[in-house]
Short mmCIF file of C-alpha atoms in Angstrom, two decimals:
data_model
loop_
_atom_site.label_atom_id
_atom_site.label_comp_id
_atom_site.label_asym_id
_atom_site.label_seq_id
_atom_site.Cartn_x
_atom_site.Cartn_y
_atom_site.Cartn_z
CA ARG A 164 215.17 15.12 -9.71
CA LYS A 165 216.16 18.30 -11.58
CA GLU A 166 219.77 19.44 -11.20
CA VAL A 167 218.77 22.90 -9.97
CA GLU A 168 215.44 23.66 -8.34
CA GLN A 169 213.99 26.98 -7.24
CA ASP A 170 210.92 28.33 -5.46
CA PRO A 171 208.14 28.13 -8.04
CA GLY A 172 206.87 31.67 -7.50
CA PRO A 173 205.66 34.12 -8.56
CA PHE A 174 206.39 36.43 -5.66
CA ASN A 175 204.26 39.58 -5.49
CA VAL A 176 205.59 41.98 -2.86
CA PRO A 177 205.05 45.67 -2.02
CA GLU A 178 207.81 48.21 -2.47
CA GLY A 179 210.15 48.23 0.49
CA ALA A 180 209.57 44.58 1.36
CA THR A 181 212.29 42.03 2.00
CA VAL A 182 212.08 38.91 -0.16
CA ALA A 183 214.11 35.70 -0.10
CA PHE A 184 214.63 33.18 -2.89
CA ASN A 185 215.77 29.62 -2.34
CA CYS A 186 217.62 27.25 -4.63
CA THR A 187 218.83 23.67 -4.22
CA TYR A 188 221.21 21.72 -6.44
CA SER A 189 221.76 17.99 -6.77
CA ASN A 190 225.37 17.71 -7.97
CA SER A 191 227.68 17.70 -4.97
CA ALA A 192 230.65 18.25 -7.31
CA SER A 193 229.37 21.74 -8.22
CA GLN A 194 232.04 24.37 -7.74
CA SER A 195 230.67 27.80 -8.52
CA PHE A 196 227.32 29.43 -8.00
CA PHE A 197 225.56 32.50 -9.33
CA TRP A 198 222.35 34.48 -9.35
CA TYR A 199 221.26 35.95 -12.66
CA ARG A 200 218.27 38.18 -13.34
CA GLN A 201 216.25 38.15 -16.53
CA ASP A 202 213.88 40.91 -17.51
CA CYS A 203 210.93 40.14 -19.74
CA ARG A 204 212.05 39.33 -23.31
CA LYS A 205 215.68 40.13 -22.48
CA GLU A 206 218.80 38.05 -21.92
CA PRO A 207 219.86 36.87 -18.45
CA LYS A 208 222.41 39.12 -16.76
CA LEU A 209 224.71 38.34 -13.89
CA LEU A 210 223.45 39.69 -10.59
CA MET A 211 226.15 38.25 -8.37
CA SER A 212 228.45 35.30 -7.84
CA VAL A 213 227.88 33.38 -4.61
CA TYR A 214 230.83 32.61 -2.37
CA SER A 215 231.12 30.12 0.48
CA SER A 216 231.40 32.83 3.10
CA GLY A 217 228.33 34.61 1.79
CA ASN A 218 228.48 37.94 0.09
CA GLU A 219 226.57 41.17 -0.12
CA ASP A 220 226.14 43.77 -2.84
CA GLY A 221 224.07 46.70 -1.68
CA ARG A 222 220.53 45.48 -1.02
CA PHE A 223 221.34 41.96 -2.23
CA THR A 224 222.79 39.20 -0.03
CA ALA A 225 223.67 35.72 -1.26
CA GLN A 226 224.38 32.70 0.92
CA LEU A 227 225.75 29.25 0.09
CA ASN A 228 225.42 26.12 2.21
CA ARG A 229 227.49 23.40 0.56
CA ALA A 230 226.54 20.73 3.12
CA SER A 231 222.84 21.20 2.36
CA GLN A 232 223.46 22.05 -1.32
CA TYR A 233 221.40 25.16 -0.89
CA ILE A 234 221.76 28.74 -2.17
CA SER A 235 219.72 31.77 -1.20
CA LEU A 236 219.24 35.35 -2.34
CA LEU A 237 217.84 38.05 -0.08
CA ILE A 238 216.63 41.36 -1.47
CA ARG A 239 216.05 44.12 1.05
CA ASP A 240 214.02 47.30 0.50
CA SER A 241 212.56 46.05 -2.80
CA LYS A 242 212.28 48.53 -5.66
CA LEU A 243 209.90 48.48 -8.61
CA SER A 244 212.96 47.96 -10.81
CA ASP A 245 213.72 44.67 -9.02
CA SER A 246 210.77 43.08 -10.84
CA ALA A 247 212.29 40.30 -12.95
CA THR A 248 212.88 36.57 -13.00
CA TYR A 249 215.76 35.44 -10.78
CA LEU A 250 217.76 32.47 -12.01
CA CYS A 251 219.93 30.26 -9.83
CA VAL A 252 222.95 28.93 -11.74
CA VAL A 253 225.39 26.21 -10.75
CA ARG A 254 228.62 25.22 -12.45
CA GLY A 255 230.90 22.26 -12.03
CA GLY A 256 231.02 18.54 -12.31
CA ARG A 257 231.34 16.77 -15.65
CA GLY A 258 231.76 19.24 -18.51
CA GLN A 259 231.92 22.25 -16.18
CA ASN A 260 228.72 23.49 -17.77
CA PHE A 261 226.48 26.20 -16.35
CA VAL A 262 223.18 24.68 -15.24
CA PHE A 263 220.20 26.99 -14.84
CA GLY A 264 217.26 26.63 -12.52
CA PRO A 265 213.76 27.35 -13.84
CA GLY A 266 213.73 30.82 -12.27
CA THR A 267 211.52 32.58 -9.76
CA ARG A 268 209.52 35.54 -10.93
CA LEU A 269 209.34 38.61 -8.71
CA SER A 270 206.85 41.44 -9.09
CA VAL A 271 207.35 44.46 -6.84
CA LEU A 272 204.11 46.39 -6.56
CA PRO A 273 203.69 50.11 -5.84
CA GLU B 71 231.88 46.49 -30.13
CA THR B 72 231.90 45.01 -26.66
CA GLY B 73 230.39 41.96 -25.00
CA VAL B 74 228.48 39.36 -26.95
CA THR B 75 226.71 40.39 -30.16
CA GLN B 76 224.02 38.35 -31.86
CA THR B 77 222.47 38.83 -35.30
CA PRO B 78 219.80 38.94 -36.46
CA ARG B 79 217.79 40.06 -33.43
CA HIS B 80 214.55 38.89 -35.04
CA LEU B 81 214.01 36.25 -37.70
CA VAL B 82 210.87 34.90 -39.33
CA MET B 83 211.27 31.85 -41.54
CA GLY B 84 209.22 29.20 -43.25
CA MET B 85 209.68 25.52 -42.56
CA THR B 86 211.55 24.99 -45.83
CA ASN B 87 213.96 27.92 -45.44
CA LYS B 88 217.63 27.77 -44.52
CA LYS B 89 218.95 30.55 -42.29
CA SER B 90 221.81 31.12 -39.87
CA LEU B 91 222.20 32.86 -36.53
CA LYS B 92 225.49 34.55 -35.80
CA CYS B 93 227.24 35.27 -32.53
CA GLU B 94 230.46 37.15 -31.86
CA GLN B 95 232.15 37.75 -28.53
CA HIS B 96 234.71 40.48 -27.76
CA LEU B 97 235.57 39.33 -24.23
CA GLY B 98 238.58 37.14 -24.95
CA HIS B 99 236.63 34.07 -23.83
CA ASN B 100 237.37 30.60 -25.16
CA ALA B 101 234.07 28.82 -24.57
CA MET B 102 230.84 29.57 -26.41
CA TYR B 103 227.32 28.26 -25.94
CA TRP B 104 223.91 28.13 -27.60
CA TYR B 105 220.85 28.12 -25.38
CA LYS B 106 217.18 27.90 -26.33
CA GLN B 107 214.45 29.61 -24.32
CA SER B 108 210.86 28.81 -25.24
CA ALA B 109 207.93 30.74 -23.80
CA LYS B 110 207.49 30.08 -20.08
CA LYS B 111 210.19 27.38 -20.08
CA PRO B 112 213.65 27.32 -18.50
CA LEU B 113 216.80 27.86 -20.48
CA GLU B 114 217.86 24.72 -22.38
CA LEU B 115 221.53 24.19 -23.18
CA MET B 116 221.96 23.14 -26.82
CA PHE B 117 225.68 23.16 -27.66
CA VAL B 118 228.98 24.00 -26.02
CA TYR B 119 232.30 24.73 -27.72
CA ASN B 120 235.58 24.90 -25.82
CA PHE B 121 238.57 26.18 -27.80
CA LYS B 122 236.55 25.69 -31.03
CA GLU B 123 235.84 22.03 -30.24
CA GLN B 124 232.28 20.89 -29.59
CA THR B 125 232.13 19.41 -26.10
CA GLU B 126 228.39 19.19 -25.60
CA ASN B 127 225.45 18.37 -27.83
CA ASN B 128 222.41 18.15 -25.63
CA SER B 129 220.42 15.77 -27.86
CA VAL B 130 219.59 18.57 -30.27
CA PRO B 131 217.79 17.60 -33.54
CA SER B 132 219.99 17.63 -36.62
CA ARG B 133 217.94 20.46 -38.17
CA PHE B 134 220.09 22.66 -35.88
CA SER B 135 223.73 22.64 -36.98
CA PRO B 136 226.33 24.63 -35.03
CA GLU B 137 229.63 25.92 -36.37
CA CYS B 138 232.50 27.45 -34.45
CA PRO B 139 235.27 28.64 -36.80
CA ASN B 140 237.27 30.29 -33.98
CA SER B 141 236.93 31.15 -30.29
CA SER B 142 235.20 34.45 -31.05
CA HIS B 143 232.53 33.36 -33.50
CA LEU B 144 229.66 30.90 -33.27
CA PHE B 145 226.93 30.13 -35.77
CA LEU B 146 223.71 28.16 -35.62
CA HIS B 147 222.56 26.97 -39.03
CA LEU B 148 218.84 26.30 -39.30
CA HIS B 149 217.04 24.19 -41.89
CA THR B 150 213.61 22.55 -42.19
CA LEU B 151 212.57 23.84 -38.77
CA GLN B 152 209.21 23.21 -37.16
CA PRO B 153 206.84 25.78 -35.61
CA GLU B 154 207.70 24.41 -32.15
CA ASP B 155 211.28 25.58 -32.75
CA SER B 156 210.08 29.17 -32.39
CA ALA B 157 211.95 30.54 -29.39
CA LEU B 158 214.61 32.95 -28.18
CA TYR B 159 218.06 31.62 -29.08
CA LEU B 160 220.74 32.92 -26.77
CA CYS B 161 224.46 32.81 -27.36
CA ALA B 162 226.83 33.06 -24.40
CA SER B 163 230.54 32.91 -23.68
CA SER B 164 232.82 32.23 -20.74
CA GLN B 165 236.34 31.18 -19.92
CA ALA B 166 236.79 27.44 -20.30
CA GLY B 167 238.48 25.49 -17.54
CA THR B 168 238.13 25.51 -13.79
CA ALA B 169 234.88 26.80 -12.39
CA SER B 170 235.18 29.82 -10.12
CA GLY B 171 233.02 32.70 -8.98
CA ALA B 172 234.95 35.03 -11.24
CA ASN B 173 234.40 32.87 -14.31
CA VAL B 174 230.93 33.93 -15.36
CA LEU B 175 228.66 33.37 -18.32
CA THR B 176 227.89 36.42 -20.45
CA PHE B 177 224.91 36.39 -22.80
CA GLY B 178 224.12 38.14 -26.04
CA ALA B 179 220.76 39.86 -26.46
CA GLY B 180 219.35 36.84 -28.29
CA SER B 181 217.79 36.09 -31.66
CA ARG B 182 214.01 35.75 -31.52
CA LEU B 183 213.00 33.14 -34.08
CA THR B 184 209.52 32.57 -35.43
CA VAL B 185 208.90 29.54 -37.67
CA LEU B 186 205.75 29.73 -39.75
#
């Protein structure tokens, strides 16, 4: 089983749609959680950290369920500029390394 | 300069060449990383340095040789590479130590390598 798994995608949605991404992780010792976005041929950039109580940043809402080892990202009112690959990242356990999921690609269509 | 800077941005080399990738971070971080991203594949962790000491070598072939002279600089020395080594090589930095939501990974723009 991979350490971090994500919806395989791609997701093709119209502008204005609400889209949700799911992520599961296998290491119960994981301590911190993030969503990154990566545009085509660019480096990954931090979108938001994910906290136990859930957190929101504008149109983006992240949730963490430690018991189920599950992380989600909700994007409301999708924009064309949201088109990218969304990477779930987990840190903790031995080595405290950042472990990346394979990513879910989103295309927002006009 | 701010953030994480990588040079060169693009590199084309033959299988017998020797070249180096350079990374410099201006964030005051003390952990640095090399990742490899091949086309349509997830990010692969290659090496991790904490306080200049290598703490992770993810079974990387010896034709890739990292060097970390201080907490701000990281190199990846390349020799006798294969065409399948063509990829985007990303450098990143973070604070070493306890994981927290505030302790994030920051990437450079990457060095796109083509091996002929």
